[in-house]
PDB file of C-alpha atoms and ligand atoms in Angstrom:
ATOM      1  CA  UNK A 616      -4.367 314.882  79.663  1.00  0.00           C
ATOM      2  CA  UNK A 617      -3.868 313.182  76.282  1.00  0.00           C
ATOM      3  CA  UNK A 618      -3.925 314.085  73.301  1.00  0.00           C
ATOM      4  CA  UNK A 619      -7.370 313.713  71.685  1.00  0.00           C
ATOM      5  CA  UNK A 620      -8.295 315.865  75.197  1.00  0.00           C
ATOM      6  CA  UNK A 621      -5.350 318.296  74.506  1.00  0.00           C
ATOM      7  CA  UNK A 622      -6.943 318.547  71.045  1.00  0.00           C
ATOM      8  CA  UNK A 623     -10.296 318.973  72.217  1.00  0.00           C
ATOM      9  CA  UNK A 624      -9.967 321.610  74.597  1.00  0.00           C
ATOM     10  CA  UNK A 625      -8.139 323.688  72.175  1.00  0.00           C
ATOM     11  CA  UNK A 626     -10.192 323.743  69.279  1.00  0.00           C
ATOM     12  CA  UNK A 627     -12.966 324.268  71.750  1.00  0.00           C
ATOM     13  CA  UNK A 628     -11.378 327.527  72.914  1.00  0.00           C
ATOM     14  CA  UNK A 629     -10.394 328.633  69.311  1.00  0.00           C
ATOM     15  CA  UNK A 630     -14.136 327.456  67.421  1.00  0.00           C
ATOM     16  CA  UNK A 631     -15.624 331.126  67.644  1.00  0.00           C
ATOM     17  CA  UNK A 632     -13.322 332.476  66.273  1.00  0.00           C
ATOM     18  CA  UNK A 633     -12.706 329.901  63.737  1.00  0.00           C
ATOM     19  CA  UNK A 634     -15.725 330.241  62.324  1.00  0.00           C
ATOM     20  CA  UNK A 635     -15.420 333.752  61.768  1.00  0.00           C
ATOM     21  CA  UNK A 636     -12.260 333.565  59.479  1.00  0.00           C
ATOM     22  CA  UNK A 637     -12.696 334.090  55.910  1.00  0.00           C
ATOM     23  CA  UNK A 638     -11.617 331.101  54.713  1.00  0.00           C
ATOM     24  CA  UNK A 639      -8.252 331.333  51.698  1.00  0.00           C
ATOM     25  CA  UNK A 640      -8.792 331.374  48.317  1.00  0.00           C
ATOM     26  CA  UNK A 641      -6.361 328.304  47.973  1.00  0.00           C
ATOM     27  CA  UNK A 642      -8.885 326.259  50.834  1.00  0.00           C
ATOM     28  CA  UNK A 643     -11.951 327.221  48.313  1.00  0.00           C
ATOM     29  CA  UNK A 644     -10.633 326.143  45.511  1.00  0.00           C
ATOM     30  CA  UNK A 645      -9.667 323.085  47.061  1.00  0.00           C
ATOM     31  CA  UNK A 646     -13.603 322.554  48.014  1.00  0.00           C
ATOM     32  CA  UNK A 647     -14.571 323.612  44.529  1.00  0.00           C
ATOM     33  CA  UNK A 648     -12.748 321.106  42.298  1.00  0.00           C
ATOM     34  CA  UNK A 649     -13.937 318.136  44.687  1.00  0.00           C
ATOM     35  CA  UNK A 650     -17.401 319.411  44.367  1.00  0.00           C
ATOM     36  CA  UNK A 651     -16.571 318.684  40.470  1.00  0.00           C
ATOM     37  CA  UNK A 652     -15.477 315.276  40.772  1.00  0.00           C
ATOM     38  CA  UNK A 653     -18.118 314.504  43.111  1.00  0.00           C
ATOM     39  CA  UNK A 654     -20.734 315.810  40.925  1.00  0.00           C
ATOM     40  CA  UNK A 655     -19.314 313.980  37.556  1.00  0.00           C
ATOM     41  CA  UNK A 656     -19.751 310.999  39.325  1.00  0.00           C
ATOM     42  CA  UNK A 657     -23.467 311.720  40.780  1.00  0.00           C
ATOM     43  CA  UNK A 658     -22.078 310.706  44.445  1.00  0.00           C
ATOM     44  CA  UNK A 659     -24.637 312.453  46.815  1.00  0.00           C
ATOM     45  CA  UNK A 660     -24.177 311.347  50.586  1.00  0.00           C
ATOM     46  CA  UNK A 661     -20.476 313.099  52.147  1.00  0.00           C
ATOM     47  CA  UNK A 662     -19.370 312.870  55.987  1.00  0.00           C
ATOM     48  CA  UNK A 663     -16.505 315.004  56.807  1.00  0.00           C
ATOM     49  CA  UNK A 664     -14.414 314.330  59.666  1.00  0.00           C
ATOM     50  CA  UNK A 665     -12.494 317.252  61.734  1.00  0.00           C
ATOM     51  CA  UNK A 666     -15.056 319.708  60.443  1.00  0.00           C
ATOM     52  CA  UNK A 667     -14.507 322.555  62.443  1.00  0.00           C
ATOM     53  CA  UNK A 668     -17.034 325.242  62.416  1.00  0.00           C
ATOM     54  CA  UNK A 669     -18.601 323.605  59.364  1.00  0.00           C
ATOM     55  CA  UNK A 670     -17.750 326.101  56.214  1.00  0.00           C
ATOM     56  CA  UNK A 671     -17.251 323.161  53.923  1.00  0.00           C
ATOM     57  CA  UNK A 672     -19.662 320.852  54.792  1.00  0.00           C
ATOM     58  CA  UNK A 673     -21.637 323.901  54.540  1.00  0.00           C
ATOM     59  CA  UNK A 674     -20.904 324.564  51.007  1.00  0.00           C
ATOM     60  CA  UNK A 675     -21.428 320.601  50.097  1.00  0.00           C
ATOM     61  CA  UNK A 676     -24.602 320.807  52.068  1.00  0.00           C
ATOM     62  CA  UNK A 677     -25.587 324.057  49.989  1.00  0.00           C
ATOM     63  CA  UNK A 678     -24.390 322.534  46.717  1.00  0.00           C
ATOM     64  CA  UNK A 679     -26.993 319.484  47.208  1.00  0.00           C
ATOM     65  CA  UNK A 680     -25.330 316.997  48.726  1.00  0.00           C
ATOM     66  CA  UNK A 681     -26.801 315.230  51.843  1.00  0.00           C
ATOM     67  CA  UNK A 682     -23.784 315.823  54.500  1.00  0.00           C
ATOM     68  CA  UNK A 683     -22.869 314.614  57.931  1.00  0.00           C
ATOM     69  CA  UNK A 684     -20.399 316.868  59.997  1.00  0.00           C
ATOM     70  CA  UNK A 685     -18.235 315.420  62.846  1.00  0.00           C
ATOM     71  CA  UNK A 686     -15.869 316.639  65.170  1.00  0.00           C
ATOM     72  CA  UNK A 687     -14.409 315.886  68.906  1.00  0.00           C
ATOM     73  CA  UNK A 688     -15.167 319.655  69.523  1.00  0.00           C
ATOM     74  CA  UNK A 689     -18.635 319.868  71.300  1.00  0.00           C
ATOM     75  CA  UNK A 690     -18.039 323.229  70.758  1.00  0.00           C
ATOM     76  CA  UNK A 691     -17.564 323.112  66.799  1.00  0.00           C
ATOM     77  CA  UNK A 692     -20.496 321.154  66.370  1.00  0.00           C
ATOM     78  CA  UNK A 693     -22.673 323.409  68.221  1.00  0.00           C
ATOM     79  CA  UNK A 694     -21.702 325.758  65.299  1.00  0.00           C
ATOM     80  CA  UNK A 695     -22.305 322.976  62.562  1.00  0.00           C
ATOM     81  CA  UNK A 696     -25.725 322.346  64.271  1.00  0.00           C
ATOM     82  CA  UNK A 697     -26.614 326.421  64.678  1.00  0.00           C
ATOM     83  CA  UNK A 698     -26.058 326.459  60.419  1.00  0.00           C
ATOM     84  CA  UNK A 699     -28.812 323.499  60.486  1.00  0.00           C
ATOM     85  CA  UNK A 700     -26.247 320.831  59.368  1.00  0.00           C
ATOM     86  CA  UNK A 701     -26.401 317.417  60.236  1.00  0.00           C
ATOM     87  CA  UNK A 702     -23.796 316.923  62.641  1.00  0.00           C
ATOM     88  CA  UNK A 703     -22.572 315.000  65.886  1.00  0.00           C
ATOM     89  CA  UNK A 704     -19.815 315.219  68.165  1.00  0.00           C
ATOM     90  CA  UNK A 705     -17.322 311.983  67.280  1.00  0.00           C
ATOM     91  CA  UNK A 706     -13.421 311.026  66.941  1.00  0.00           C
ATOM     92  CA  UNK A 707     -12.557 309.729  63.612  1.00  0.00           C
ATOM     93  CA  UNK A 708     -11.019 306.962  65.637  1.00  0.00           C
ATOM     94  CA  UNK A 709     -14.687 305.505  66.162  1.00  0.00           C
ATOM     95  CA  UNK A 710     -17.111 306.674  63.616  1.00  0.00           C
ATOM     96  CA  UNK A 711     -20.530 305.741  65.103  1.00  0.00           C
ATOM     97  CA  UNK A 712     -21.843 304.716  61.297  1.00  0.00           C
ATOM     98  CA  UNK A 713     -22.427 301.239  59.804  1.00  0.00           C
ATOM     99  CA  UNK A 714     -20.511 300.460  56.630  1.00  0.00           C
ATOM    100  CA  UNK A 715     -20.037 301.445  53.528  1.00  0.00           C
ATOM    101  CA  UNK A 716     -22.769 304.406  54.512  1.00  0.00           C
ATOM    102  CA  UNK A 717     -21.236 307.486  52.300  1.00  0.00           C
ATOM    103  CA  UNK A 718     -20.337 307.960  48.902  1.00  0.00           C
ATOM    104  CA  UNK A 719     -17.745 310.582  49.922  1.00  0.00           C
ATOM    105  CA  UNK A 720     -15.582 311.133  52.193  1.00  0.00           C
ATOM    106  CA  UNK A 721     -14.251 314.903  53.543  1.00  0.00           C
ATOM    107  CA  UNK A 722     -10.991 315.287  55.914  1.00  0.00           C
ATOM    108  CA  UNK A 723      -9.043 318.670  55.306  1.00  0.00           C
ATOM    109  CA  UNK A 724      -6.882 319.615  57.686  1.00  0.00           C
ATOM    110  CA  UNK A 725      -7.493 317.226  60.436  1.00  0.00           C
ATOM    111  CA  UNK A 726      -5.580 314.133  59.896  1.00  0.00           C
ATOM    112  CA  UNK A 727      -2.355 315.811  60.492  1.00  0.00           C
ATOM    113  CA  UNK A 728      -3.189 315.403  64.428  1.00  0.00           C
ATOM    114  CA  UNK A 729      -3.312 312.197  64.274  1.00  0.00           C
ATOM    115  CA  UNK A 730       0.349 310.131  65.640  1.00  0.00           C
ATOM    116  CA  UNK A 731       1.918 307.975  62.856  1.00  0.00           C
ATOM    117  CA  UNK A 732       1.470 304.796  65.153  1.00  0.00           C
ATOM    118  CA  UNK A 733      -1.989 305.480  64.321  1.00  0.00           C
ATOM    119  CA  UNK A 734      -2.936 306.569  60.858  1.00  0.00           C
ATOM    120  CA  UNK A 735      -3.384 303.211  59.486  1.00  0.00           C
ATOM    121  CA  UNK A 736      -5.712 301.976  62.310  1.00  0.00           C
ATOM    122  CA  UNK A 737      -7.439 305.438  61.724  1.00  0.00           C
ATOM    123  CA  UNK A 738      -7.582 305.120  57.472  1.00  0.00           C
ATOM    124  CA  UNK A 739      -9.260 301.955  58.078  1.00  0.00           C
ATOM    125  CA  UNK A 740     -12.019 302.985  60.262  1.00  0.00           C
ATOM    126  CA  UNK A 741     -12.464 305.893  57.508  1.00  0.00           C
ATOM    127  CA  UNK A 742     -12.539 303.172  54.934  1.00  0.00           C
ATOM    128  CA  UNK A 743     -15.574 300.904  56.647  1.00  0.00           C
ATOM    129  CA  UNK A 744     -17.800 303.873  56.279  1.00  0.00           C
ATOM    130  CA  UNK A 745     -17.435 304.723  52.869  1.00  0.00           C
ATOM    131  CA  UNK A 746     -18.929 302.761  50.232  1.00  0.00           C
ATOM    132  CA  UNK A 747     -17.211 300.489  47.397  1.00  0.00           C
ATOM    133  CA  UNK A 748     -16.122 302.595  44.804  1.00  0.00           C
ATOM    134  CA  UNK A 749     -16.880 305.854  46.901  1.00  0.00           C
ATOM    135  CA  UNK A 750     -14.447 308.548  47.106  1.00  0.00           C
ATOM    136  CA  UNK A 751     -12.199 310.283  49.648  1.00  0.00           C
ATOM    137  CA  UNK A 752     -10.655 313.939  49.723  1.00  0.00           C
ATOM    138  CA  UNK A 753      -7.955 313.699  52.011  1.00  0.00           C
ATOM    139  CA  UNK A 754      -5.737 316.976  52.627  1.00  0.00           C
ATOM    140  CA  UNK A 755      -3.059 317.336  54.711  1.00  0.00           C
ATOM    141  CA  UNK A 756       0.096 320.262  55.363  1.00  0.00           C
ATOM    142  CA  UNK A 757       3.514 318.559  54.921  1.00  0.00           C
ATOM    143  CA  UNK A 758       6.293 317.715  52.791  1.00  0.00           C
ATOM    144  CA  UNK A 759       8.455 317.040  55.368  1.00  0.00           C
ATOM    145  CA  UNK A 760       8.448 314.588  58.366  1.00  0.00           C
ATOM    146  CA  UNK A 761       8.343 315.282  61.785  1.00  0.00           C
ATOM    147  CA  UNK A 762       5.636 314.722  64.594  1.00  0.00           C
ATOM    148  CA  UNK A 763       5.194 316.164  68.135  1.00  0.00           C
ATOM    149  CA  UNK A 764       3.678 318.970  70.081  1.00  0.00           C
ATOM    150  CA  UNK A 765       4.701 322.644  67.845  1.00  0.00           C
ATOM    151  CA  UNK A 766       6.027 324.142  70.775  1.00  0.00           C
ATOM    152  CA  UNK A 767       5.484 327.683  68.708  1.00  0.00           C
ATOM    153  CA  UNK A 768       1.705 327.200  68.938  1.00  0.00           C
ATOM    154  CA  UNK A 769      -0.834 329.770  69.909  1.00  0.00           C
ATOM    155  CA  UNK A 770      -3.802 327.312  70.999  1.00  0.00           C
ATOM    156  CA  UNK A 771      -3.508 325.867  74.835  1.00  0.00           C
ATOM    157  CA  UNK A 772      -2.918 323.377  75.423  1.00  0.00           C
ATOM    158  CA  UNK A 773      -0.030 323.823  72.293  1.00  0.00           C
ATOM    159  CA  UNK A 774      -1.449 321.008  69.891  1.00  0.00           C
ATOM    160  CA  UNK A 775       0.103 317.821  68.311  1.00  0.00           C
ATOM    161  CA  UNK A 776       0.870 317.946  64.317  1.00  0.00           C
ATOM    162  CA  UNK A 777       1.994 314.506  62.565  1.00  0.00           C
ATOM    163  CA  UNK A 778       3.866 315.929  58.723  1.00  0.00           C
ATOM    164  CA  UNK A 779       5.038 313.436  55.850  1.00  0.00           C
ATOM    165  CA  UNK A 780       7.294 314.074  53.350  1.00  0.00           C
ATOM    166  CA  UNK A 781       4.712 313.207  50.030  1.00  0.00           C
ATOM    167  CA  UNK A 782       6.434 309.708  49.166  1.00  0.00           C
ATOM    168  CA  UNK A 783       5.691 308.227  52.367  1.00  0.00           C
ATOM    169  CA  UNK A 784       2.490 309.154  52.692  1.00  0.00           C
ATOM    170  CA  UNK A 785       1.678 308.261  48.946  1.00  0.00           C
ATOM    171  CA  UNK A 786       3.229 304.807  50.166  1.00  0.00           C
ATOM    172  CA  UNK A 787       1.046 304.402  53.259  1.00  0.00           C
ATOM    173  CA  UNK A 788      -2.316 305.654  51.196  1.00  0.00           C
ATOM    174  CA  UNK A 789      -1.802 303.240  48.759  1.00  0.00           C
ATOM    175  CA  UNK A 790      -2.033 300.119  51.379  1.00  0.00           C
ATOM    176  CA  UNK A 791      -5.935 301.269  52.056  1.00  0.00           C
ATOM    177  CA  UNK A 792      -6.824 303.310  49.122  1.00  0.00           C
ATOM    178  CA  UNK A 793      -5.827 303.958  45.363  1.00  0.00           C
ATOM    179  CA  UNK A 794      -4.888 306.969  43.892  1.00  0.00           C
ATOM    180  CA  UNK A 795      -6.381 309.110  42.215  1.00  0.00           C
ATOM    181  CA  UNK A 796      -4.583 312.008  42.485  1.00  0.00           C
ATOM    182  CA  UNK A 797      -2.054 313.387  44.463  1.00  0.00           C
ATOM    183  CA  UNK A 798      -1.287 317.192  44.205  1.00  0.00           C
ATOM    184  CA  UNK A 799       0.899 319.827  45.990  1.00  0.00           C
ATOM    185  CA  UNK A 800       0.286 323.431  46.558  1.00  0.00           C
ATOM    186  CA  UNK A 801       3.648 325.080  47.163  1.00  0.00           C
ATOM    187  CA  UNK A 802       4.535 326.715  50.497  1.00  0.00           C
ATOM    188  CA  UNK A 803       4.543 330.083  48.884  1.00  0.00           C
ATOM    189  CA  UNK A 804       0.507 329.720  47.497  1.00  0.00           C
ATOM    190  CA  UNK A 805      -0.275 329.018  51.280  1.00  0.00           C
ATOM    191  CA  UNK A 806       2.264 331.086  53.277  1.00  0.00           C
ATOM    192  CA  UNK A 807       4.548 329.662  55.690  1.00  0.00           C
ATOM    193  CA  UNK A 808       7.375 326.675  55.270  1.00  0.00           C
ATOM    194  CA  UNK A 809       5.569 323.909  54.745  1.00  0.00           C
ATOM    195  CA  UNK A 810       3.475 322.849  51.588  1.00  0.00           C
ATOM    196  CA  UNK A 811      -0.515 321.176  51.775  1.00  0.00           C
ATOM    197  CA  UNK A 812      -0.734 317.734  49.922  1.00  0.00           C
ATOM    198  CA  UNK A 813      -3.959 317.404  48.290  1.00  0.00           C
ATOM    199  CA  UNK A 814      -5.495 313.851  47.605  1.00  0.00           C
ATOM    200  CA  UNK A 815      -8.276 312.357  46.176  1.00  0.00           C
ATOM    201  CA  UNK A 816      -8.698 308.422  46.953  1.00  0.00           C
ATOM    202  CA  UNK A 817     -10.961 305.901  46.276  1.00  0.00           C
ATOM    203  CA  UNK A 818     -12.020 302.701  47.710  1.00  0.00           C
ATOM    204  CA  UNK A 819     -11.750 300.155  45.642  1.00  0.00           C
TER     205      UNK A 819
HETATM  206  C1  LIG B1167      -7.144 322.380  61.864  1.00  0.00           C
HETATM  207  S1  LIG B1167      -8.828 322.064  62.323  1.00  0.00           S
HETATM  208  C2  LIG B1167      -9.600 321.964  60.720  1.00  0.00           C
HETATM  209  C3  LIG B1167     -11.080 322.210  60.791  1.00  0.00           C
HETATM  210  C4  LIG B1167     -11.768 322.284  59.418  1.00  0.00           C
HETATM  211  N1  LIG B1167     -11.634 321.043  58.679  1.00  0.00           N
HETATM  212  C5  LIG B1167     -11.200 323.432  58.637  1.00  0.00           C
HETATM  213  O1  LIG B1167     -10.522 323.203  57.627  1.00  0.00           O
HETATM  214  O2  LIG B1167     -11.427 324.579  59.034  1.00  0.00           O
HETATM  215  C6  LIG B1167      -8.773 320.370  62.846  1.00  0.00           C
HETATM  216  C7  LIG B1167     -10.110 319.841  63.369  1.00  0.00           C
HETATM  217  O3  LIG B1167      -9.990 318.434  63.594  1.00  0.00           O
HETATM  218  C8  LIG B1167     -10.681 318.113  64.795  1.00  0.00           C
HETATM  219  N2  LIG B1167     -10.134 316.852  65.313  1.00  0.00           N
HETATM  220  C9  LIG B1167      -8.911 316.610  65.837  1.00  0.00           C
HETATM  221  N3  LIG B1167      -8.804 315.330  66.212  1.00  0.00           N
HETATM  222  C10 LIG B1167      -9.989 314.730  65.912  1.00  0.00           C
HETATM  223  C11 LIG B1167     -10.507 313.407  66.061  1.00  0.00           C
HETATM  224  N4  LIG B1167      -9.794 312.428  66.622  1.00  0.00           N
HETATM  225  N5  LIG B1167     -11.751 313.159  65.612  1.00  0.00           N
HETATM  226  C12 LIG B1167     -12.507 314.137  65.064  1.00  0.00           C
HETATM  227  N6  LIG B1167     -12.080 315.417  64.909  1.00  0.00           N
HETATM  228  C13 LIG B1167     -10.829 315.706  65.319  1.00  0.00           C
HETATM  229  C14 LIG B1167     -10.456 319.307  65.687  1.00  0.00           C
HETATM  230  O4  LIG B1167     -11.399 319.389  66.742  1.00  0.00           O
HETATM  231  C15 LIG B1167     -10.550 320.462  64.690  1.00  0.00           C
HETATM  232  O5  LIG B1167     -11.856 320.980  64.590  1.00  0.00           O
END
């Protein structure tokens, strides 16, 4: 099996009860100050990638914006679908969109699966679909590097995690996107060792 199946079977085993954890305050206000910069700039079409069971496109969805929610979980996006949001089962390796279709562009949390042989092959197919001058919320757990199956993990099959220490990732953004703004939340605000880099972008 590799990995995108690895990935897909677990999250399929684990999107019930995703869906019924109460998301942290720290994720919310994450959501919430995106919402702001999406709404001073009157963007109003948002695809998020690696959606999960759907609680923030959900929230955009529910906060007027028209939304599109993908995952590779069949299984997540029957949850996305049962909340009547637009949504459709798809790797963010292959987006199945023509480009420059969104103003925004949603990816919390999921990016970290992806191998660093691949995350510039994977930014670019994020950056044909959104439009010029459209903006990108990309957040991530790391501040350290490392990559590889966490042999500690809960889900079966255990999944793959890709980290970056901030510098290097602020150095590979920067060949696709510019930055915005580039902010850590310290390991003690989220609980465990490692910190989560939040990132706005925008294509220029
Ligand atoms: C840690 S979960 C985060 C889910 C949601 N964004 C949240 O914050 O609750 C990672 C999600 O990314 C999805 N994912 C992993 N690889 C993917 C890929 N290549 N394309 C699309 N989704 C992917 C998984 O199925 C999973 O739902």
């Amino acid at each position: 099996m590799n990995t995108q199946q690895q990935l897909k079977e677990a999250y399929n085993k684990q999107a019930k009860h995703r869906d019924s954890v109460i998301t942290d305050d720290w994720k919310t206000n994450e959501r919430e100050g995106f919402l702001r910069v999406l709404q001073r700039e009157k963007k109003t079409s948002l695809l998020e990638i690696g959606a999960g069971p759907g609680h923030d496109s959900l929230y955009f969805h529910q906060h007027g914006f028209h939304t599109f929610s993908t995952d590779l979980s069949p299984e997540m996006i029957a949850i996305c679908k049962s909340k009547d949001l637009e949504a459709a089962e798809m790797s963010f390796y292959q987006l199945q969109f023509p480009d420059e279709q969104f103003d925004a562009l949603y990816a919390f949390n999921c990016l970290l699966h992806v191998p660093k042989a691949e995350l510039g092959e994977v930014l670019s197919e994020l950056k044909r679909v959104i439009k010029p001058n459209g903006l990108f919320y990309l957040g991530v757990y790391g501040g350290r590097t490392s990559e590889g199956i966490w042999e500690e993990d809960v889900y079966e099959p255990k999944r793959f995690f890709s980290f970056y220490e901030h510098e290097p990732l602020q150095s590979l953004l920067s060949a696709f996107f510019s930055i915005e703004s580039f902010n850590v939340i310290p390991s003690n605000v989220i609980g465990g060792d490692l910190a989560f880099q939040s990132i706005v972008l925008r294509k220029e």
